[in-house]
Amino acid sequence: MRVLFDIVHPADVLMFYHPIQRLLARGDEVLVVSRQKDVACRLLDELAIAHRTISSKGSGAFGLARELVQRDLAMLREVGRFRPNVMLGLGGVSIAHAGWLLRRPSIAFYAADTAKLQTRLTWPFITHLYVPEVYQGSTPEGRTTRFPGIKELSYFHPDNFSVDEARARKAGWEEGQECFLIRTVAWGANHDIGKSGWSDETLAALVDFLAKRGRVILSTERELSPQLRPYLYRGEAKDLHHLMAKCALYVGESATMAHEAALLGTPAIYDGADHPGTTRDLASNGLVTALRQPGEAALIQQVERLLSPAARKGFDDARSAYLAGKGNLADYIMAAIDRHAG
């Protein structure tokens, strides 16, 4: 079997890591087509996944549109050469277009029901769509299947991931000292157009508040002021989640990383403009504190609340209850590959 994976974001690498390894182990041929975006290519390299980069993230509406055209044309060439039995992506814009034109099955896993532009570009052309049960956006009639849980369960299900303390130390964790992970984003994706995140002042105040209580590590897509650069995460991309699992708290503008932290056992605050159904579901189950950019004072108040022993106990109980009813999504992805490859 020949299987093509469309990787456009670091989260895609993690979601498809175990399916890729399983396909290779059973002798199938895999082509990973990547995109220069944040640490996606770096993560693929560190995880020893061979890949072919065909585009770089555009900037602004015009830059993203130009990149889409470039990526579509490059994807057409890759699909025509590789002739996959099936193609997978998280979102899957380019594989949907290439698959429709070249008559190759394309399947997309997706969770961001707030990304209306991307879905309008993809749903008319995708062969089949898989979304979480809590997904609230429109989907192609007769071509959609809903799965239990969230996409992060493909990599962070307890069957697939265990914390390595040596790698956590290498990434910046120190035993006996509380560690806090902060994540800021560039707000440059197609679903981020017209939106923005924390001000420099809010970020500095958050770092200052947590630095008085332990070690702060900052993962970011944006330029940092000189006073914040000493907090920048300097470890390997593949070790970040081992660090995350040992942190006392995650606070960030990335919903994906908030989901990851919650599954790893780290209380998480997501403070962002978009609240997809998966984030709202985790919040209603007590795994994530989901804020809508209430401002510096309210954000820090929530940080202080989550650091209390009572809040920690409530989070641990909620996480155990949530995971008890969820399966390994990597198994589900493998079954989907075999189903659509024909």
Tab-separated table of C-alpha atoms in Angstrom, residues 129-334:
chain	number	residue	atom	x	y	z
A	129	LEU	CA	-14.117	13.519	6.592
A	130	TYR	CA	-13.568	12.395	10.185
A	131	VAL	CA	-14.467	14.822	12.981
A	132	PRO	CA	-14.914	14.517	16.760
A	133	GLU	CA	-18.387	13.736	18.055
A	134	VAL	CA	-18.520	17.259	19.549
A	135	TYR	CA	-17.687	18.996	16.230
A	136	GLN	CA	-20.318	21.690	15.601
A	137	GLY	CA	-19.466	22.978	12.120
A	138	SER	CA	-21.030	21.975	8.821
A	139	THR	CA	-19.784	18.725	7.249
A	140	PRO	CA	-20.255	16.981	3.873
A	141	GLU	CA	-23.502	15.012	3.924
A	142	GLY	CA	-22.942	11.293	3.451
A	143	ARG	CA	-19.139	11.700	3.616
A	144	THR	CA	-18.587	12.346	7.326
A	145	THR	CA	-17.848	10.008	10.235
A	146	ARG	CA	-17.617	11.136	13.867
A	147	PHE	CA	-15.087	9.671	16.293
A	148	PRO	CA	-15.061	9.735	20.110
A	149	GLY	CA	-12.629	11.988	21.949
A	150	ILE	CA	-10.161	14.454	20.447
A	151	LYS	CA	-7.442	14.224	17.802
A	152	GLU	CA	-4.671	14.477	20.410
A	153	LEU	CA	-5.595	10.960	21.599
A	154	SER	CA	-3.676	9.571	18.610
A	155	TYR	CA	-0.332	10.516	20.177
A	156	PHE	CA	-1.105	11.156	23.834
A	157	HIS	CA	-3.321	8.208	24.656
A	158	PRO	CA	-1.701	6.411	27.632
A	159	ASP	CA	-1.037	3.382	25.387
A	160	ASN	CA	1.112	5.541	23.083
A	161	PHE	CA	2.963	7.993	25.304
A	162	SER	CA	4.863	7.693	28.559
A	163	VAL	CA	6.868	10.465	30.186
A	164	ASP	CA	10.649	10.201	30.068
A	165	GLU	CA	12.060	12.174	33.014
A	166	ALA	CA	15.535	12.297	31.462
A	167	ARG	CA	14.110	13.991	28.382
A	168	ALA	CA	12.066	16.342	30.565
A	169	ARG	CA	15.244	17.392	32.399
A	170	LYS	CA	17.033	17.870	29.100
A	171	ALA	CA	14.185	20.153	28.021
A	172	GLY	CA	14.378	22.304	31.174
A	173	TRP	CA	12.485	20.608	34.017
A	174	GLU	CA	14.172	20.475	37.407
A	175	GLU	CA	12.996	18.140	40.149
A	176	GLY	CA	11.911	19.976	43.298
A	177	GLN	CA	11.012	23.194	41.477
A	178	GLU	CA	7.626	23.960	39.981
A	179	CYS	CA	7.789	24.528	36.244
A	180	PHE	CA	5.311	26.485	34.114
A	181	LEU	CA	4.919	26.368	30.334
A	182	ILE	CA	3.593	29.392	28.438
A	183	ARG	CA	2.756	29.297	24.730
A	184	THR	CA	2.089	32.240	22.424
A	185	VAL	CA	1.158	31.998	18.740
A	186	ALA	CA	1.662	34.226	15.711
A	187	TRP	CA	-2.036	34.369	14.730
A	188	GLY	CA	-1.052	33.842	11.110
A	189	ALA	CA	-3.188	30.861	10.069
A	190	ASN	CA	-6.124	31.206	7.674
A	191	HIS	CA	-8.570	30.936	10.583
A	192	ASP	CA	-6.650	33.640	12.507
A	193	ILE	CA	-7.083	36.459	10.000
A	194	GLY	CA	-8.369	39.556	11.810
A	195	LYS	CA	-7.595	38.146	15.274
A	196	SER	CA	-4.835	38.837	17.751
A	197	GLY	CA	-3.538	37.575	21.069
A	198	TRP	CA	-1.840	38.822	24.222
A	199	SER	CA	-0.188	42.206	24.270
A	200	ASP	CA	3.502	42.372	25.175
A	201	GLU	CA	2.451	43.844	28.524
A	202	THR	CA	0.093	40.962	29.331
A	203	LEU	CA	2.713	38.374	28.401
A	204	ALA	CA	5.347	40.120	30.528
A	205	ALA	CA	2.972	40.330	33.512
A	206	LEU	CA	2.113	36.619	33.222
A	207	VAL	CA	5.777	35.633	33.057
A	208	ASP	CA	6.607	37.856	36.031
A	209	PHE	CA	3.761	36.376	38.115
A	210	LEU	CA	4.807	32.775	37.473
A	211	ALA	CA	8.563	33.417	37.694
A	212	LYS	CA	8.086	34.323	41.364
A	213	ARG	CA	6.674	30.821	41.958
A	214	GLY	CA	8.984	28.624	39.897
A	215	ARG	CA	10.665	28.207	36.556
A	216	VAL	CA	8.969	29.657	33.474
A	217	ILE	CA	9.566	28.259	29.989
A	218	LEU	CA	8.158	30.149	27.029
A	219	SER	CA	7.350	28.520	23.675
A	220	THR	CA	6.510	31.083	21.028
A	221	GLU	CA	5.992	31.832	17.344
A	222	ARG	CA	6.444	35.581	17.869
A	223	GLU	CA	9.404	37.853	18.473
A	224	LEU	CA	10.172	38.343	22.150
A	225	SER	CA	11.325	41.470	23.938
A	226	PRO	CA	14.892	41.303	25.318
A	227	GLN	CA	13.670	40.809	28.913
A	228	LEU	CA	11.649	37.726	27.929
A	229	ARG	CA	14.243	35.974	25.760
A	230	PRO	CA	15.937	34.204	28.717
A	231	TYR	CA	12.692	32.246	29.235
A	232	LEU	CA	12.594	30.923	25.651
A	233	TYR	CA	12.376	27.147	25.236
A	234	ARG	CA	15.671	25.977	23.765
A	235	GLY	CA	15.258	22.203	23.884
A	236	GLU	CA	14.453	19.826	21.067
A	237	ALA	CA	10.935	19.923	19.671
A	238	LYS	CA	10.451	16.193	20.317
A	239	ASP	CA	11.168	16.690	24.066
A	240	LEU	CA	8.702	19.520	24.666
A	241	HIS	CA	5.829	17.253	25.704
A	242	HIS	CA	7.957	15.345	28.195
A	243	LEU	CA	8.614	18.735	29.787
A	244	MET	CA	4.931	19.658	29.524
A	245	ALA	CA	3.910	16.517	31.397
A	246	LYS	CA	6.113	17.521	34.352
A	247	CYS	CA	4.862	21.114	34.523
A	248	ALA	CA	2.546	22.392	37.248
A	249	LEU	CA	0.566	24.468	34.747
A	250	TYR	CA	0.223	25.282	31.053
A	251	VAL	CA	-1.033	28.729	30.016
A	252	GLY	CA	-1.290	29.646	26.369
A	253	GLU	CA	-2.950	30.935	23.237
A	254	SER	CA	-2.760	27.499	21.580
A	255	ALA	CA	-5.870	25.365	22.050
A	256	THR	CA	-4.036	22.320	20.686
A	257	MET	CA	-1.323	22.564	23.318
A	258	ALA	CA	-3.940	23.076	26.033
A	259	HIS	CA	-5.568	19.799	24.929
A	260	GLU	CA	-2.184	18.066	24.933
A	261	ALA	CA	-1.335	19.336	28.403
A	262	ALA	CA	-4.666	18.176	29.813
A	263	LEU	CA	-4.205	14.654	28.425
A	264	LEU	CA	-0.684	14.555	29.867
A	265	GLY	CA	-1.937	15.444	33.341
A	266	THR	CA	-1.016	19.132	33.412
A	267	PRO	CA	-3.762	21.655	34.305
A	268	ALA	CA	-4.257	23.939	31.315
A	269	ILE	CA	-5.540	27.418	30.575
A	270	TYR	CA	-6.415	28.323	27.006
A	271	ASP	CA	-6.879	32.054	26.426
A	272	GLY	CA	-7.810	32.654	22.810
A	273	ALA	CA	-10.235	34.081	20.306
A	274	ASP	CA	-11.398	30.737	18.886
A	275	HIS	CA	-13.166	28.094	20.977
A	276	PRO	CA	-13.765	24.964	18.881
A	277	GLY	CA	-16.135	22.278	20.086
A	278	THR	CA	-13.291	20.105	21.366
A	279	THR	CA	-12.046	22.908	23.629
A	280	ARG	CA	-15.547	23.544	24.942
A	281	ASP	CA	-15.978	19.809	25.554
A	282	LEU	CA	-12.757	19.550	27.559
A	283	ALA	CA	-13.736	22.651	29.500
A	284	SER	CA	-17.162	21.220	30.339
A	285	ASN	CA	-15.446	18.041	31.550
A	286	GLY	CA	-13.080	19.986	33.820
A	287	LEU	CA	-9.856	19.373	31.869
A	288	VAL	CA	-9.261	22.854	30.428
A	289	THR	CA	-10.003	26.364	31.662
A	290	ALA	CA	-11.136	28.145	28.498
A	291	LEU	CA	-10.968	31.951	28.539
A	292	ARG	CA	-11.939	34.479	25.886
A	293	GLN	CA	-9.161	37.036	26.306
A	294	PRO	CA	-10.623	38.648	29.452
A	295	GLY	CA	-7.505	40.738	30.086
A	296	GLU	CA	-4.403	40.583	32.235
A	297	ALA	CA	-6.030	40.730	35.686
A	298	ALA	CA	-8.643	38.039	35.006
A	299	LEU	CA	-6.058	35.775	33.354
A	300	ILE	CA	-3.694	35.941	36.317
A	301	GLN	CA	-6.612	35.360	38.693
A	302	GLN	CA	-7.370	32.091	36.891
A	303	VAL	CA	-3.696	31.115	36.987
A	304	GLU	CA	-3.647	31.632	40.746
A	305	ARG	CA	-6.837	29.599	41.174
A	306	LEU	CA	-5.496	26.613	39.253
A	307	LEU	CA	-2.363	26.507	41.371
A	308	SER	CA	-4.409	25.708	44.492
A	309	PRO	CA	-4.397	22.102	45.836
A	310	ALA	CA	-8.194	21.882	45.555
A	311	ALA	CA	-8.130	22.811	41.865
A	312	ARG	CA	-5.384	20.264	41.218
A	313	LYS	CA	-7.402	17.479	42.879
A	314	GLY	CA	-10.474	18.369	40.815
A	315	PHE	CA	-8.429	18.340	37.600
A	316	ASP	CA	-6.866	14.936	38.341
A	317	ASP	CA	-10.277	13.377	38.996
A	318	ALA	CA	-11.730	14.926	35.814
A	319	ARG	CA	-8.859	13.667	33.671
A	320	SER	CA	-9.154	10.112	34.994
A	321	ALA	CA	-12.893	10.076	34.292
A	322	TYR	CA	-12.412	11.444	30.771
A	323	LEU	CA	-9.696	8.995	29.732
A	324	ALA	CA	-11.612	6.028	31.110
A	325	GLY	CA	-14.124	6.337	28.289
A	326	LYS	CA	-11.771	7.060	25.378
A	327	GLY	CA	-9.971	4.712	23.007
A	328	ASN	CA	-6.664	4.924	21.157
A	329	LEU	CA	-7.249	7.140	18.116
A	330	ALA	CA	-4.183	5.728	16.338
A	331	ASP	CA	-6.102	2.442	16.018
A	332	TYR	CA	-9.023	4.349	14.528
A	333	ILE	CA	-6.791	6.110	11.973
A	334	MET	CA	-5.275	2.814	10.861
